[in-house]
Structures are given as C-alpha cells and as structure tokens.
C-alpha cells in the first residue's frame, strides 16, 4: 500500500468515511424530559424504546446512528465500505472489474447517505431532539459524496459514462450522421 498513489478525491472520501464511522457511535438523537415538557416518565421510557437500543439515565435518553435507524445505518455502513474500498484499491494500485467505477459507486452512495440523513434530520419523531452526531454525520456523508465525485473527475468519468457502461454501450463510436437528401 502506498498512500502517495491516492488522489485528492480518494483522500477526501477516505477521511470522510473514517469520520462517519466514528460519528456513528456518538449521539444522533435524544430525548430529555426537561426539554419535552409534559411527558411523564412512562411516556419518556416508551418513546426511548422506539430506539432499538437507546441508552440513558434518569430523565434523558440518547441514541447513536446504530440505535436510531432501521436500515439507514446499513446504507451508511455500505457507503463507508465503498469509500474504504476506493482508497484501498487506489493505494494498492489494483483495479476491480465492476460494472460501474468504484468512484461513481462511492459518489452515488455518498449522495444517497446524505439525502437519507437529511430526511431524518428534518423528519424526527415527536419529542426527539437532534444531537451533534446527526449534523456531523450529514457533513461526513456529504464529504464522501464530494470525494467520490472528485475522484470521478480525476479519472475523467461521469455518471453518464457509467450509465452507458452498464447498458452495454461502453465506448462504442457514435452512429454515423444521417445521409443527406438523395438527388
């Protein structure tokens, strides 16, 4: 492995993936009886149970990304793994024969992760507050998307090229121009 082989986009995607992995273990959503107001202790506990593994003490509960989501955390993990694969294959000067370039896959998953986190940031369950982790996660996911896009630019590829590649059009020459009028 030679880190000197990494281009700027791959470095950005890799660093953002590492940050997202770390941030997924800190609080993303929480509930505090002082800030909720009229919730009884029973209501607070039943609300906290809606998180898969919420932890807390007394009148407050906090949940990280692993505990807050049903499937979004898996999408985030796949995004992290794709960014890590992009960095690893580039650092080892390896090519993986995929139907789509790994940089495009990383950029697409980064965009999807950013949109999913943004959705959960906007649509939080009643009474749950946003904690610093969700904002950091949003930035890290956007960093992966940008890093993947930048890596695509450095490779000289676009999403359109990748679409043509998956449809079997590849690098085929364009069709000849239509013949002019016959005299």
CSV table of C-alpha atoms in Angstrom, one decimal, residues 22-147:
chain,number,residue,atom,x,y,z
A,22,UNK,CA,-16.6,7.4,14.3
A,23,UNK,CA,-19.5,9.7,14.4
A,24,UNK,CA,-22.0,6.8,14.1
A,25,UNK,CA,-21.1,5.9,17.7
A,26,UNK,CA,-21.9,9.2,19.3
A,27,UNK,CA,-25.4,10.5,20.0
A,28,UNK,CA,-27.6,11.4,16.9
A,29,UNK,CA,-31.0,11.8,18.5
A,30,UNK,CA,-32.1,12.2,22.1
A,31,UNK,CA,-34.9,13.0,24.4
A,32,UNK,CA,-34.8,14.9,27.6
A,33,UNK,CA,-37.8,15.2,29.9
A,34,UNK,CA,-36.8,18.8,30.7
A,35,UNK,CA,-37.0,19.9,27.1
A,36,UNK,CA,-40.1,17.8,26.3
A,37,UNK,CA,-42.2,19.3,29.0
A,38,UNK,CA,-45.3,17.4,29.8
A,39,UNK,CA,-44.1,13.8,29.0
A,40,UNK,CA,-44.4,11.6,32.0
A,41,UNK,CA,-41.6,9.2,32.9
A,42,UNK,CA,-43.6,6.3,31.4
A,43,UNK,CA,-44.1,8.3,28.1
A,44,UNK,CA,-40.4,9.1,28.1
A,45,UNK,CA,-39.4,5.5,28.5
A,46,UNK,CA,-41.8,4.3,25.9
A,47,UNK,CA,-40.6,6.9,23.5
A,48,UNK,CA,-37.0,5.9,24.2
A,49,UNK,CA,-37.9,2.2,23.5
A,50,UNK,CA,-38.7,3.2,19.9
A,51,UNK,CA,-35.0,3.4,19.5
A,52,UNK,CA,-33.6,-0.1,19.1
A,53,UNK,CA,-31.0,0.2,21.8
A,54,UNK,CA,-31.4,3.6,23.4
A,55,UNK,CA,-29.4,4.2,26.5
A,56,UNK,CA,-29.6,6.8,29.1
A,57,UNK,CA,-30.0,7.6,32.7
A,58,UNK,CA,-32.7,9.3,34.6
A,59,UNK,CA,-34.8,11.5,32.5
A,60,UNK,CA,-32.8,11.6,29.3
A,61,UNK,CA,-32.1,9.1,26.6
A,62,UNK,CA,-29.7,9.3,23.7
A,63,UNK,CA,-29.3,7.1,20.6
A,64,UNK,CA,-26.4,6.9,18.2
A,65,UNK,CA,-26.8,6.1,14.5
A,66,UNK,CA,-26.7,2.3,15.1
A,67,UNK,CA,-29.6,2.6,17.5
A,68,UNK,CA,-31.6,5.3,15.7
A,69,UNK,CA,-32.2,3.8,12.4
A,70,UNK,CA,-33.8,0.7,11.0
A,71,UNK,CA,-32.0,0.4,7.6
A,72,UNK,CA,-30.2,3.8,7.2
A,73,UNK,CA,-27.3,2.6,9.3
A,74,UNK,CA,-26.7,-0.3,7.0
A,75,UNK,CA,-26.7,2.1,4.0
A,76,UNK,CA,-24.2,4.3,5.9
A,77,UNK,CA,-22.0,1.3,6.6
A,78,UNK,CA,-22.1,0.2,2.9
A,79,UNK,CA,-21.1,3.8,2.0
A,80,UNK,CA,-18.2,3.7,4.4
A,81,UNK,CA,-17.1,0.3,3.0
A,82,UNK,CA,-17.3,1.6,-0.6
A,83,UNK,CA,-15.2,4.6,0.3
A,84,UNK,CA,-12.7,2.4,2.1
A,85,UNK,CA,-12.5,0.1,-1.0
A,86,UNK,CA,-11.9,3.1,-3.2
A,87,UNK,CA,-9.0,4.2,-1.1
A,88,UNK,CA,-7.6,0.7,-0.7
A,89,UNK,CA,-7.7,-0.2,-4.4
A,90,UNK,CA,-6.1,3.0,-5.3
A,91,UNK,CA,-3.4,2.8,-2.7
A,92,UNK,CA,-2.5,-0.8,-3.8
A,93,UNK,CA,-2.7,0.1,-7.5
A,94,UNK,CA,-5.4,-2.6,-8.0
A,95,UNK,CA,-8.3,-2.5,-10.4
A,96,UNK,CA,-11.6,-4.1,-9.6
A,97,UNK,CA,-13.7,-5.1,-12.6
A,98,UNK,CA,-17.1,-3.7,-11.6
A,99,UNK,CA,-20.0,-2.7,-13.9
A,100,UNK,CA,-19.6,0.8,-12.5
A,101,UNK,CA,-16.4,2.6,-11.5
A,102,UNK,CA,-15.8,2.5,-7.8
A,103,UNK,CA,-15.5,6.3,-7.6
A,104,UNK,CA,-19.0,6.6,-9.1
A,105,UNK,CA,-20.4,4.0,-6.7
A,106,UNK,CA,-18.8,5.9,-3.8
A,107,UNK,CA,-20.2,9.2,-5.0
A,108,UNK,CA,-23.7,7.7,-5.5
A,109,UNK,CA,-23.8,6.0,-2.1
A,110,UNK,CA,-22.5,9.3,-0.6
A,111,UNK,CA,-25.3,11.2,-2.2
A,112,UNK,CA,-27.9,8.6,-1.0
A,113,UNK,CA,-26.5,8.7,2.5
A,114,UNK,CA,-26.6,12.4,2.6
A,115,UNK,CA,-30.2,12.5,1.5
A,116,UNK,CA,-31.2,9.8,4.0
A,117,UNK,CA,-29.6,11.7,6.9
A,118,UNK,CA,-31.1,14.9,5.7
A,119,UNK,CA,-34.5,13.3,5.6
A,120,UNK,CA,-34.1,12.0,9.2
A,121,UNK,CA,-32.8,15.4,10.3
A,122,UNK,CA,-35.9,17.1,9.0
A,123,UNK,CA,-38.4,14.3,10.0
A,124,UNK,CA,-37.6,13.5,13.6
A,125,UNK,CA,-40.1,11.7,15.7
A,126,UNK,CA,-42.1,13.9,18.1
A,127,UNK,CA,-40.2,14.8,21.2
A,128,UNK,CA,-36.8,13.7,19.9
A,129,UNK,CA,-34.1,16.2,19.7
A,130,UNK,CA,-31.2,16.4,17.3
A,131,UNK,CA,-27.8,15.9,18.8
A,132,UNK,CA,-24.4,16.9,17.4
A,133,UNK,CA,-23.8,13.4,15.8
A,134,UNK,CA,-26.5,13.8,13.2
A,135,UNK,CA,-25.0,17.1,12.0
A,136,UNK,CA,-21.5,15.7,11.9
A,137,UNK,CA,-22.9,12.6,10.1
A,138,UNK,CA,-24.5,14.8,7.5
A,139,UNK,CA,-21.2,16.6,6.9
A,140,UNK,CA,-19.3,13.3,6.7
A,141,UNK,CA,-21.7,11.8,4.3
A,142,UNK,CA,-21.6,14.9,2.1
A,143,UNK,CA,-17.8,14.6,2.3
A,144,UNK,CA,-17.9,11.1,1.0
A,145,UNK,CA,-20.2,12.2,-1.9
A,146,UNK,CA,-17.8,15.1,-2.7
A,147,UNK,CA,-14.7,12.9,-2.5
